[in-house]
Amino acid sequence: MQEEFSRHSWATSSGSDVPRFRLLGPMEVDLDGMPAQLGRRRERSLLAILLLELDKVVSVERLTELLWDGRPPASPRKALHSHVSRLRSVVDPARDGTYGVRLHGGSAGYFAEANPRQVDVHRFVELFSHARVVREPEAKVAGLREALALWRGPALAGTASDLLHRRLFADLDEQRLEAIRLVIDGELECGRHREVIGELTTLTSEHPEREELWAQLALALYRCDRQTEALAALSRAREHLVVELGIDPGQRLRDLHARILHADPTLRPAERPAGTGLSHSLPMDIADFTGRKEELARLDAITRHASAGEVVVCTIEGMAGVGKTRLVIRAAHHLRRAGRFDEIQLWADLSGFHPEQVPLEPADVLSNFLRLLGVPLHEIPPDVDTRAALYRQRLSGRRALVVLDNAADEEQVRPLLPGDPGCLVLVTSRRNLTALDGAHAISLDVFEPADALALLERHAGTQRLHAEPAAARRVAELCGNLPIAVALIARYLRSRPGRGFGDLVARLNTGESPLSATPIASAVRAAFALSYAALPAAAQRVFRLLAHHPGADFAVASVTVFAGVERSAAESILDRLVDEHLVLETADGRLGMHDLVRQYAADRSAELDSPADRHAALVRLTGHCVDLATMATVAVHPTEVRRIVAPQEQHDRGWDTPAAAIAWVEREYSTLLATAYRAAEDEGELPQLALRLLGALYRPLANRGHSSDRIALNRLAIRTAQRIGDRRAEAQAWEDLGTLTAQIELSAEAAACVERALEIWTELEDQVGRQACLAAVGNIHRQRGRHAEALDYLERSVTLGDQTGRIAGTASALNYLGLTHQAIGRFDRAASCLQRSAKLYRDAGNRLGEAIALANLGWAHQRAADPAAAIPFHERSRAMFHDLGDTYNEAEQEWGLGTAYHLLNRLDQAGKQWRSAIGKLRDIHVVDDETAARMLAQEVPDMPDVIRLNT
C-alpha cells in the first residue's frame, strides 16, 4: 500500500508553483485544479503558439503557415476564428481572465494575455537566465534543477508535428541542453561525480553527438576510480562521431583521453573548505502575493547593510493573520534571486503561538540547522551553547539568510543568531521583540484599502469587482482589511463565479460571532465562518476535530482514524477543506492548519463536540499509532517481544525492508511523539496506550542516533507508568533509559537506571527482565573498562537466558560477552561466544543480530592477528547489512576487509575496499567531504573515529 498521498487533487492546484499552462511535455492547462479539455490537435497547437508569443500579436499569415504546414484551408481567417472561439469557451468562458489567460483578436491577428510565470516556457527561460550567472555552485545547481524540472518530456509531445516543433522549439531545446551541461558541471564541481553517472549514461545515449556530455561522463567515471570505464566511454564517443557523423572528436575529448590515460592528478575534484554543507530550505514563493511595496522596499534597504558586511537582524511584528510569514517568504525569495544571499537559506517555524504545541527549543532548531549544514548527527553537540558555537562557525564567511518564523520571544531567538558579518536574519513574531539589541523592527499593519481590493480583484476577476465597486470595498472593510480574512473571502469568490460582492456584504454583516473580542477578530471569524458554513456536516465535523489532532501537521491515514471515517471519505473531505483553504498542504506533501484557523476550529469544537467525542478520537489515533509502530518494530527487529504485543487490528500495510519501516516512522515522527505525550497526560485507557506506543517506538527510533528525544520519551514512560501503577512498564522504561544513557557515556546514571529496573523485575519475579538487565549492567561495566564485573554479570545473564529459554536475550548477552573477552585478549573465548550468538540470532530469524555477531567475529580474528580468518566474516556480514539497507555497518565491514587485505599484502584489494567504505561514510555524512578527501589521498587511510569506537 502506498503511503498517504498517492492521489490528491491539491497536489497540482493553481496556488502552487506549478505553472498553469504547461507546454514542456504533453500540453496541459490547469483550470483551478481541473485539466482543460482542449479538443483538437490544431487548436492545442494554436494556443501553444499564442502562449509562446505572449502579449505579441501573431499575424494570420504566420499562424496559417505554422498550423497548416503550407497547406491552408480555403478560408484560413474563418478557420482561425472558429478555433479561437472554441479555445475561449474552454480557457476564458467569461471573457474576464478567470483562469489566468485572455485571448484577443482582430484583423491583424491574435494574441494571448497571461502572467508569464504561469507559462512553463517563460518560467524556464527566467529561471535558466538567472541560474546561469550565479557563481556559487550549490545555488547554481539548485536553480538549474528547478528550471529543468519544468520539462516533462519533449515540448508539445503528442500535439506539435515534427516541423512545428522544429520551428517553435529549436532554440528552447538548445537552452535545455545548455542547462543540462551547466547543471552537470555544477554537480561535478560540488563533488557529486558518483551521483551523476546514471544521468549522464542516459544523456549520452539520447544525445550521442554532444561531445561535452561524453567528456562529463568520462570525468565522473574517472573520479570514481573507474579509469577503464572512463576510457571506454571516450572510445564509444569517438566511434559514434567517426562512424555516424564522419568527424573526429574535438580537442577537448582528445585532451581528456590523454589526461585520463596518464592519471592526471588535476582531474581530481578540487578540495572544498571544511564545513561547506549548504542549505536552501525556504518554503515555496507565493504566487498571489499582493501589496506591501513600502515594507518590501524598507526590507531591501535594511538588508543592504548585511551585504555591506554587517550582521543584520530585522523583526517583522504584527497581529495574527496580518501576513508576516507571506512577507518574509516573498522578501527571502527576492533576495535569493538577486544573488545577495544565494549561498545558504535556512528556515524554521518556531511555533511560538501554536494552539496545540509548545514553542520549539533553540537546541532543537540548532540541531536541525546543523544537519542541513552538513553536520553528521553523531557530531552534533549535546548542549545548546556548543551547538550555537558550531552553528556560528558553519555560517562564518558565508552569505547566509536565516528566517525565524513565529518566534515566541527574544530568548528563543538569541541562540539562533549568526556571529559573522554578511548574514541576515528575518524574524516574525506577534510580539514586539524590543530586547533584541540592534534589531531593525518593521511593524506590519492590515492592508491598505487599495491592496485589499487588488487581492479581491486578482481572485474574483476585474469584471465582478468593477460591476460592484462599492460592495467590494465594503467586503474589504468587513474583513478589517486583514490579509488572511481578505484572502479567504477572495478564494471563496474565485471558486463561486455566480456569487457577487453584494451577496457577500449581506452575509458578512450578519456573520459575526458573539465570542469575538475585537472588530478585526469578528471579521476573521466571519470569514472563517463563511468557509465553514459552505461545508457539508461531515466535513464540518472533521474540520472541528482536526483542531485537536496531535502534532503540527497530519497525513490522510491519521485523519481517517482520528475522525473515524472511511479512507475515501477522508480524502474527499480533505479535498474540500483544501479547496476552502481551511487546510493547507505543506511543502513536503503533508497537511496543516494556520494557527488562527485551528483556533477557530477549536472554538467551534468546544461549542458542538462533547469531551467524549474528542477523547474517543484520541483513543482511535493512539491505538492506530501503536499498531503501526508495532509492525515497524517487527520489520526492524523481528525477535522483539518484550516491548510490543500483537496489533489490535490487522492493517493493510507492510514494509518490504526495515529501511521502509524506519522511513514511515521518520515521516510520522512529529505525530507519533505528540500523540504519545498527549495520551500519556490524559485519562482512561489513554495512558496505557501511550506506554504501548512508547515501547513500540524504542527499536524504530534507534536509527535517529542517541538523541535527547529517546531519553525524554523513556522518562515520560517512567512518569506515566508510575502514575497509573504499571510496574512492568516502569521497569522496562528504566532498563531502556539505562541503555540510552550508557550510549552517551552517562555510565553512572545508566548503571543506576538499570539497577532500578533490576529491582522491579526481581520484585515481579520476571526472569526475562532480570536476564536483560544483567546483560545491560554487564555491558555498562564493559564500556567503563571494568572487565571482571562485566564478565560476572554477562555470564549470569547467559546462564539465566539458557534457563528461561529466551533466545534473543541469550544471543545479546553472548555478543557482549564476546566483546569483553576480545577486549582482554581471550580471542578463542570471544570467537566461541560470538559464534554461538550468531547461531542463536540465525535460528530466531534476526538477521540484524546475526550480522552484528558475524561482524564482531571478523574484528575478533583481526585482533587475534589472523586477517585471513576475518575476511569471510566481514564478507558475510557486509552482504547482510547491504540487504538490510544498513549503509554504515556495510561500510564498517568494507573497512575491515581493507584492513585484512592490507595485512595480507593484497594492496589493490585493500585500496578498493577502503575507497568504497570512505565513499559510503561520506554519502551518509558520517565523515565530511574534507575528511573523505584526506583519507582517499592516504596510501593507508586513518581509521575514522566512528569505526574505531564501534569495534
CSV table of C-alpha atoms in Angstrom, one decimal, residues 286-668:
chain,number,residue,atom,x,y,z
A,286,ILE,CA,3.7,32.8,-3.0
A,287,ALA,CA,2.2,33.2,-6.4
A,288,ASP,CA,-0.7,35.5,-5.4
A,289,PHE,CA,1.4,37.9,-3.1
A,290,THR,CA,-0.2,41.3,-3.2
A,291,GLY,CA,0.8,44.8,-1.9
A,292,ARG,CA,3.4,45.5,0.8
A,293,LYS,CA,5.6,47.6,-1.6
A,294,GLU,CA,6.6,50.0,1.1
A,295,GLU,CA,7.6,47.2,3.5
A,296,LEU,CA,9.5,45.3,0.8
A,297,ALA,CA,11.4,48.5,-0.1
A,298,ARG,CA,12.3,49.1,3.5
A,299,LEU,CA,13.5,45.4,3.9
A,300,ASP,CA,15.6,45.8,0.8
A,301,ALA,CA,17.3,48.9,2.2
A,302,ILE,CA,17.9,47.2,5.6
A,303,THR,CA,19.4,44.1,4.0
A,304,ARG,CA,22.0,46.1,2.1
A,305,HIS,CA,23.7,46.6,5.4
A,306,ALA,CA,24.2,42.8,5.6
A,307,SER,CA,25.5,42.8,2.1
A,308,ALA,CA,28.0,45.6,3.1
A,309,GLY,CA,29.5,43.5,5.8
A,310,GLU,CA,27.3,43.6,8.9
A,311,VAL,CA,25.1,41.0,10.7
A,312,VAL,CA,21.6,42.4,10.3
A,313,VAL,CA,18.6,41.3,12.3
A,314,CYS,CA,15.2,42.5,11.2
A,315,THR,CA,12.0,41.7,13.1
A,316,ILE,CA,8.6,41.8,11.4
A,317,GLU,CA,6.0,42.2,14.0
A,318,GLY,CA,2.2,42.3,13.9
A,319,MET,CA,-1.0,40.6,14.9
A,320,ALA,CA,-2.1,37.2,13.8
A,321,GLY,CA,-3.1,36.9,10.2
A,322,VAL,CA,-1.5,40.2,9.1
A,323,GLY,CA,0.8,38.5,6.6
A,324,LYS,CA,4.1,38.4,8.4
A,325,THR,CA,5.1,35.0,7.0
A,326,ARG,CA,4.0,35.8,3.5
A,327,LEU,CA,6.1,39.0,3.5
A,328,VAL,CA,9.3,37.3,4.7
A,329,ILE,CA,8.8,34.4,2.2
A,330,ARG,CA,8.5,36.9,-0.7
A,331,ALA,CA,11.4,39.0,0.6
A,332,ALA,CA,13.6,35.9,1.1
A,333,HIS,CA,13.0,34.7,-2.5
A,334,HIS,CA,13.6,38.1,-3.9
A,335,LEU,CA,17.0,38.3,-2.1
A,336,ARG,CA,17.9,34.8,-3.2
A,337,ARG,CA,17.1,35.6,-6.9
A,338,ALA,CA,19.1,38.8,-6.7
A,339,GLY,CA,22.1,36.8,-5.6
A,340,ARG,CA,22.5,38.7,-2.4
A,341,PHE,CA,22.2,35.6,-0.1
A,342,ASP,CA,22.4,32.8,-2.6
A,343,GLU,CA,24.8,30.5,-0.6
A,344,ILE,CA,22.6,29.5,2.4
A,345,GLN,CA,19.0,30.0,3.2
A,346,LEU,CA,17.7,28.4,6.5
A,347,TRP,CA,14.0,28.4,7.5
A,348,ALA,CA,12.4,27.4,10.8
A,349,ASP,CA,8.9,27.7,12.2
A,350,LEU,CA,9.5,28.3,15.9
A,351,SER,CA,5.8,27.5,16.8
A,352,GLY,CA,5.7,30.5,19.2
A,353,PHE,CA,2.0,30.8,19.1
A,354,HIS,CA,0.7,27.4,18.0
A,355,PRO,CA,-2.5,26.5,19.8
A,356,GLU,CA,-1.5,22.8,20.3
A,357,GLN,CA,2.3,23.0,20.6
A,358,VAL,CA,4.9,24.5,22.9
A,359,PRO,CA,7.4,26.7,21.3
A,360,LEU,CA,10.4,24.9,19.8
A,361,GLU,CA,13.5,24.8,22.0
A,362,PRO,CA,16.5,26.6,20.4
A,363,ALA,CA,18.6,23.4,20.9
A,364,ASP,CA,16.2,21.5,18.6
A,365,VAL,CA,16.2,24.2,16.0
A,366,LEU,CA,20.1,24.3,16.1
A,367,SER,CA,20.2,20.5,15.7
A,368,ASN,CA,18.1,20.7,12.5
A,369,PHE,CA,20.1,23.7,11.1
A,370,LEU,CA,23.4,21.8,11.7
A,371,ARG,CA,22.1,18.7,9.9
A,372,LEU,CA,21.0,20.9,7.0
A,373,LEU,CA,24.5,22.4,7.0
A,374,GLY,CA,26.1,19.0,6.6
A,375,VAL,CA,27.0,18.1,10.2
A,376,PRO,CA,26.5,14.4,10.8
A,377,LEU,CA,24.0,13.5,13.5
A,378,HIS,CA,26.6,11.9,15.8
A,379,GLU,CA,28.8,15.1,15.7
A,380,ILE,CA,26.0,17.4,16.9
A,381,PRO,CA,27.0,18.6,20.4
A,382,PRO,CA,24.5,17.8,23.3
A,383,ASP,CA,24.1,21.3,24.8
A,384,VAL,CA,22.6,24.4,23.3
A,385,ASP,CA,25.7,26.6,23.8
A,386,THR,CA,28.1,24.3,22.0
A,387,ARG,CA,25.5,23.7,19.2
A,388,ALA,CA,25.2,27.5,18.8
A,389,ALA,CA,29.0,27.9,18.6
A,390,LEU,CA,29.3,25.2,15.9
A,391,TYR,CA,26.3,26.8,14.1
A,392,ARG,CA,28.1,30.2,14.0
A,393,GLN,CA,31.3,28.5,12.9
A,394,ARG,CA,29.4,26.8,9.9
A,395,LEU,CA,28.0,30.2,8.8
A,396,SER,CA,31.3,32.0,9.2
A,397,GLY,CA,32.2,33.8,6.0
A,398,ARG,CA,29.0,32.7,4.2
A,399,ARG,CA,26.2,34.8,2.7
A,400,ALA,CA,23.5,33.3,4.8
A,401,LEU,CA,19.9,34.2,5.2
A,402,VAL,CA,18.2,32.8,8.3
A,403,VAL,CA,14.4,33.1,8.6
A,404,LEU,CA,12.9,32.5,12.0
A,405,ASP,CA,9.1,32.5,11.7
A,406,ASN,CA,6.6,32.8,14.5
A,407,ALA,CA,9.0,33.5,17.4
A,408,ALA,CA,7.7,33.4,20.9
A,409,ASP,CA,10.3,35.8,22.5
A,410,GLU,CA,13.8,37.1,22.4
A,411,GLU,CA,15.3,34.2,24.4
A,412,GLN,CA,14.1,31.7,21.8
A,413,VAL,CA,15.8,33.8,19.0
A,414,ARG,CA,19.2,34.8,20.5
A,415,PRO,CA,21.0,31.3,20.3
A,416,LEU,CA,20.0,31.2,16.6
A,417,LEU,CA,21.7,34.4,15.5
A,418,PRO,CA,24.9,34.1,13.4
A,419,GLY,CA,28.1,35.8,14.6
A,420,ASP,CA,29.9,36.9,11.4
A,421,PRO,CA,29.2,39.8,9.1
A,422,GLY,CA,27.4,39.2,5.9
A,423,CYS,CA,24.5,37.3,7.4
A,424,LEU,CA,20.8,38.4,7.5
A,425,VAL,CA,18.2,37.2,10.0
A,426,LEU,CA,14.5,37.8,9.4
A,427,VAL,CA,12.3,37.2,12.5
A,428,THR,CA,8.5,37.3,12.6
A,429,SER,CA,6.5,37.5,15.8
A,430,ARG,CA,3.2,38.6,17.2
A,431,ARG,CA,5.2,40.3,20.0
A,432,ASN,CA,7.5,43.3,20.0
A,433,LEU,CA,11.0,41.9,20.3
A,434,THR,CA,12.4,45.1,21.7
A,435,ALA,CA,15.1,43.3,23.8
A,436,LEU,CA,16.9,42.1,20.6
A,437,ASP,CA,19.8,44.5,20.6
A,438,GLY,CA,20.4,46.3,17.3
A,439,ALA,CA,17.5,44.7,15.6
A,440,HIS,CA,15.6,46.7,12.9
A,441,ALA,CA,11.8,46.5,13.5
A,442,ILE,CA,9.1,46.6,10.9
A,443,SER,CA,5.6,46.8,12.3
A,444,LEU,CA,3.1,45.2,9.9
A,445,ASP,CA,-0.5,46.6,9.9
A,446,VAL,CA,-3.5,45.5,8.0
A,447,PHE,CA,-3.8,46.1,4.2
A,448,GLU,CA,-4.3,49.5,2.7
A,449,PRO,CA,-7.7,49.5,1.1
A,450,ALA,CA,-6.2,49.5,-2.4
A,451,ASP,CA,-4.2,46.4,-1.6
A,452,ALA,CA,-7.2,44.6,-0.2
A,453,LEU,CA,-9.2,45.4,-3.4
A,454,ALA,CA,-6.3,44.3,-5.6
A,455,LEU,CA,-6.3,40.9,-3.9
A,456,LEU,CA,-10.1,40.6,-4.3
A,457,GLU,CA,-9.7,41.6,-8.0
A,458,ARG,CA,-6.9,39.1,-8.6
A,459,HIS,CA,-9.1,36.2,-7.4
A,460,ALA,CA,-12.7,37.4,-8.3
A,461,GLY,CA,-11.8,39.0,-11.6
A,462,THR,CA,-11.9,42.6,-12.8
A,463,GLN,CA,-15.4,42.3,-14.3
A,464,ARG,CA,-17.0,41.3,-11.0
A,465,LEU,CA,-15.2,44.0,-9.0
A,466,HIS,CA,-16.0,46.7,-11.5
A,467,ALA,CA,-19.6,45.7,-11.5
A,468,GLU,CA,-20.0,46.3,-7.7
A,469,PRO,CA,-17.1,48.5,-6.6
A,470,ALA,CA,-18.9,49.9,-3.5
A,471,ALA,CA,-19.8,46.4,-2.4
A,472,ALA,CA,-16.3,45.2,-3.0
A,473,ARG,CA,-14.9,48.0,-0.8
A,474,ARG,CA,-17.5,47.1,1.9
A,475,VAL,CA,-16.4,43.4,1.8
A,476,ALA,CA,-12.8,44.5,2.4
A,477,GLU,CA,-13.9,46.8,5.3
A,478,LEU,CA,-15.9,43.9,6.9
A,479,CYS,CA,-12.7,41.8,6.7
A,480,GLY,CA,-11.0,44.7,8.6
A,481,ASN,CA,-8.6,44.7,5.6
A,482,LEU,CA,-6.8,41.9,7.5
A,483,PRO,CA,-4.9,39.9,4.8
A,484,ILE,CA,-5.8,36.4,6.0
A,485,ALA,CA,-9.5,37.3,6.0
A,486,VAL,CA,-9.4,39.1,2.7
A,487,ALA,CA,-7.6,36.1,1.1
A,488,LEU,CA,-10.2,33.7,2.4
A,489,ILE,CA,-13.0,35.8,1.0
A,490,ALA,CA,-11.2,36.2,-2.3
A,491,ARG,CA,-10.7,32.5,-2.7
A,492,TYR,CA,-14.3,31.9,-1.8
A,493,LEU,CA,-15.4,34.2,-4.6
A,494,ARG,CA,-13.0,32.6,-7.1
A,495,SER,CA,-14.5,29.2,-6.6
A,496,ARG,CA,-18.1,30.6,-6.9
A,497,PRO,CA,-18.3,32.6,-10.1
A,498,GLY,CA,-22.1,33.0,-9.7
A,499,ARG,CA,-21.7,35.0,-6.4
A,500,GLY,CA,-21.3,38.8,-6.3
A,501,PHE,CA,-19.9,41.2,-3.8
A,502,GLY,CA,-23.4,42.3,-2.8
A,503,ASP,CA,-24.3,38.8,-1.7
A,504,LEU,CA,-21.2,38.7,0.5
A,505,VAL,CA,-21.9,42.0,2.1
A,506,ALA,CA,-25.3,40.7,3.3
A,507,ARG,CA,-23.9,37.5,4.6
A,508,LEU,CA,-20.8,39.1,6.4
A,509,ASN,CA,-23.0,41.8,8.0
A,510,THR,CA,-24.7,39.0,10.0
A,511,GLY,CA,-21.9,36.6,10.3
A,512,GLU,CA,-20.0,38.0,13.3
A,513,SER,CA,-19.6,35.7,16.2
A,514,PRO,CA,-20.7,36.8,19.8
A,515,LEU,CA,-17.5,35.2,21.0
A,516,SER,CA,-15.3,37.7,19.0
A,517,ALA,CA,-13.4,40.1,21.1
A,518,THR,CA,-12.5,42.8,18.6
A,519,PRO,CA,-13.9,44.1,15.3
A,520,ILE,CA,-11.0,42.6,13.4
A,521,ALA,CA,-11.3,39.3,15.2
A,522,SER,CA,-15.0,39.4,14.4
A,523,ALA,CA,-14.1,39.9,10.7
A,524,VAL,CA,-11.7,37.0,10.8
A,525,ARG,CA,-14.2,34.7,12.4
A,526,ALA,CA,-16.8,35.8,10.0
A,527,ALA,CA,-14.5,35.0,7.1
A,528,PHE,CA,-13.8,31.6,8.6
A,529,ALA,CA,-17.5,31.1,9.3
A,530,LEU,CA,-18.3,31.7,5.7
A,531,SER,CA,-16.0,28.9,4.5
A,532,TYR,CA,-17.1,26.7,7.4
A,533,ALA,CA,-20.8,27.2,6.6
A,534,ALA,CA,-20.2,26.1,3.0
A,535,LEU,CA,-19.1,22.7,4.2
A,536,PRO,CA,-21.4,19.7,4.5
A,537,ALA,CA,-22.0,18.4,8.0
A,538,ALA,CA,-19.5,15.6,7.8
A,539,ALA,CA,-16.7,17.9,6.6
A,540,GLN,CA,-17.6,20.4,9.4
A,541,ARG,CA,-17.2,17.6,12.0
A,542,VAL,CA,-13.8,16.6,10.6
A,543,PHE,CA,-12.7,20.2,10.5
A,544,ARG,CA,-13.6,20.7,14.1
A,545,LEU,CA,-11.8,17.5,15.2
A,546,LEU,CA,-8.6,18.5,13.3
A,547,ALA,CA,-8.1,21.3,15.9
A,548,HIS,CA,-7.2,18.6,18.4
A,549,HIS,CA,-5.1,16.4,16.1
A,550,PRO,CA,-1.7,15.9,17.8
A,551,GLY,CA,1.4,17.4,16.0
A,552,ALA,CA,2.0,20.4,13.7
A,553,ASP,CA,0.7,18.5,10.6
A,554,PHE,CA,-1.1,15.3,9.7
A,555,ALA,CA,-1.5,12.8,6.9
A,556,VAL,CA,-4.6,11.3,5.3
A,557,ALA,CA,-4.2,8.0,7.1
A,558,SER,CA,-4.1,9.6,10.6
A,559,VAL,CA,-7.1,11.8,9.8
A,560,THR,CA,-9.1,8.8,8.6
A,561,VAL,CA,-8.6,7.1,12.0
A,562,PHE,CA,-8.8,10.2,14.2
A,563,ALA,CA,-12.2,11.2,12.6
A,564,GLY,CA,-13.4,7.6,12.5
A,565,VAL,CA,-14.4,7.7,8.8
A,566,GLU,CA,-13.6,5.6,5.7
A,567,ARG,CA,-10.4,6.5,3.8
A,568,SER,CA,-12.3,7.6,0.7
A,569,ALA,CA,-14.5,9.9,2.8
A,570,ALA,CA,-11.4,11.4,4.5
A,571,GLU,CA,-9.8,12.0,1.1
A,572,SER,CA,-13.0,13.7,-0.2
A,573,ILE,CA,-13.4,15.8,2.9
A,574,LEU,CA,-9.7,16.9,2.9
A,575,ASP,CA,-10.1,17.8,-0.8
A,576,ARG,CA,-13.0,20.0,0.2
A,577,LEU,CA,-11.2,21.6,3.2
A,578,VAL,CA,-8.2,22.4,1.0
A,579,ASP,CA,-10.5,23.9,-1.6
A,580,GLU,CA,-11.9,26.2,1.1
A,581,HIS,CA,-8.3,27.0,2.3
A,582,LEU,CA,-9.2,25.8,5.8
A,583,VAL,CA,-6.5,23.1,5.4
A,584,LEU,CA,-3.1,23.8,3.7
A,585,GLU,CA,-0.7,21.4,2.0
A,586,THR,CA,2.8,21.8,3.4
A,587,ALA,CA,6.0,21.8,1.3
A,588,ASP,CA,6.6,18.1,1.9
A,589,GLY,CA,3.1,17.0,0.9
A,590,ARG,CA,1.5,16.8,4.3
A,591,LEU,CA,-1.4,18.8,5.6
A,592,GLY,CA,-1.6,21.5,8.2
A,593,MET,CA,-3.8,24.4,9.5
A,594,HIS,CA,-3.0,28.0,10.1
A,595,ASP,CA,-3.0,28.6,13.8
A,596,LEU,CA,-5.9,31.1,13.6
A,597,VAL,CA,-7.9,28.5,11.6
A,598,ARG,CA,-7.0,25.9,14.2
A,599,GLN,CA,-8.2,28.2,17.0
A,600,TYR,CA,-11.4,28.8,15.2
A,601,ALA,CA,-11.9,25.1,14.7
A,602,ALA,CA,-11.2,24.5,18.4
A,603,ASP,CA,-13.7,27.2,19.4
A,604,ARG,CA,-16.4,25.5,17.2
A,605,SER,CA,-15.5,22.1,18.6
A,606,ALA,CA,-15.9,23.4,22.2
A,607,GLU,CA,-19.4,24.5,21.2
A,608,LEU,CA,-20.5,21.5,19.3
A,609,ASP,CA,-18.4,18.4,20.2
A,610,SER,CA,-18.5,16.7,23.6
A,611,PRO,CA,-15.3,15.9,25.6
A,612,ALA,CA,-16.2,12.2,25.0
A,613,ASP,CA,-16.0,12.7,21.2
A,614,ARG,CA,-12.6,14.3,21.5
A,615,HIS,CA,-11.4,11.6,23.9
A,616,ALA,CA,-12.6,8.8,21.5
A,617,ALA,CA,-10.8,10.4,18.6
A,618,LEU,CA,-7.5,10.4,20.5
A,619,VAL,CA,-8.1,6.8,21.6
A,620,ARG,CA,-8.5,5.8,17.9
A,621,LEU,CA,-5.4,7.6,16.8
A,622,THR,CA,-3.2,6.4,19.6
A,623,GLY,CA,-4.3,2.8,19.0
A,624,HIS,CA,-3.6,3.2,15.3
A,625,CYS,CA,-0.1,4.6,16.1
A,626,VAL,CA,0.5,1.7,18.4
A,627,ASP,CA,-0.4,-0.9,15.8
A,628,LEU,CA,1.7,0.6,13.1
A,629,ALA,CA,4.7,1.3,15.3
A,630,THR,CA,4.4,-2.4,16.4
A,631,MET,CA,4.5,-3.5,12.8
A,632,ALA,CA,7.5,-1.2,12.2
A,633,THR,CA,9.3,-2.8,15.2
A,634,VAL,CA,8.7,-6.3,13.8
A,635,ALA,CA,10.1,-5.2,10.5
A,636,VAL,CA,13.2,-3.7,12.1
A,637,HIS,CA,13.8,-6.2,14.9
A,638,PRO,CA,11.8,-9.4,14.3
A,639,THR,CA,12.7,-11.1,17.6
A,640,GLU,CA,11.4,-8.2,19.8
A,641,VAL,CA,8.7,-9.5,22.1
A,642,ARG,CA,9.2,-7.6,25.4
A,643,ARG,CA,8.2,-4.1,24.3
A,644,ILE,CA,5.3,-5.0,22.0
A,645,VAL,CA,2.1,-7.0,21.8
A,646,ALA,CA,0.2,-8.2,18.8
A,647,PRO,CA,-1.6,-5.3,17.0
A,648,GLN,CA,-5.2,-4.8,17.9
A,649,GLU,CA,-6.1,-4.7,14.2
A,650,GLN,CA,-4.5,-6.1,11.0
A,651,HIS,CA,-3.7,-3.2,8.8
A,652,ASP,CA,-3.3,-3.1,5.1
A,653,ARG,CA,0.3,-2.0,5.5
A,654,GLY,CA,3.6,-3.8,5.2
A,655,TRP,CA,7.2,-2.8,4.6
A,656,ASP,CA,9.4,-4.7,2.3
A,657,THR,CA,12.5,-3.7,4.2
A,658,PRO,CA,13.5,-2.4,7.6
A,659,ALA,CA,14.5,0.8,5.9
A,660,ALA,CA,11.0,1.3,4.6
A,661,ALA,CA,9.5,0.9,8.1
A,662,ILE,CA,12.0,3.4,9.5
A,663,ALA,CA,11.2,5.8,6.7
A,664,TRP,CA,7.5,5.7,7.8
A,665,VAL,CA,8.5,6.4,11.4
A,666,GLU,CA,10.6,9.4,10.2
A,667,ARG,CA,7.6,10.8,8.2
A,668,GLU,CA,5.2,10.5,11.1
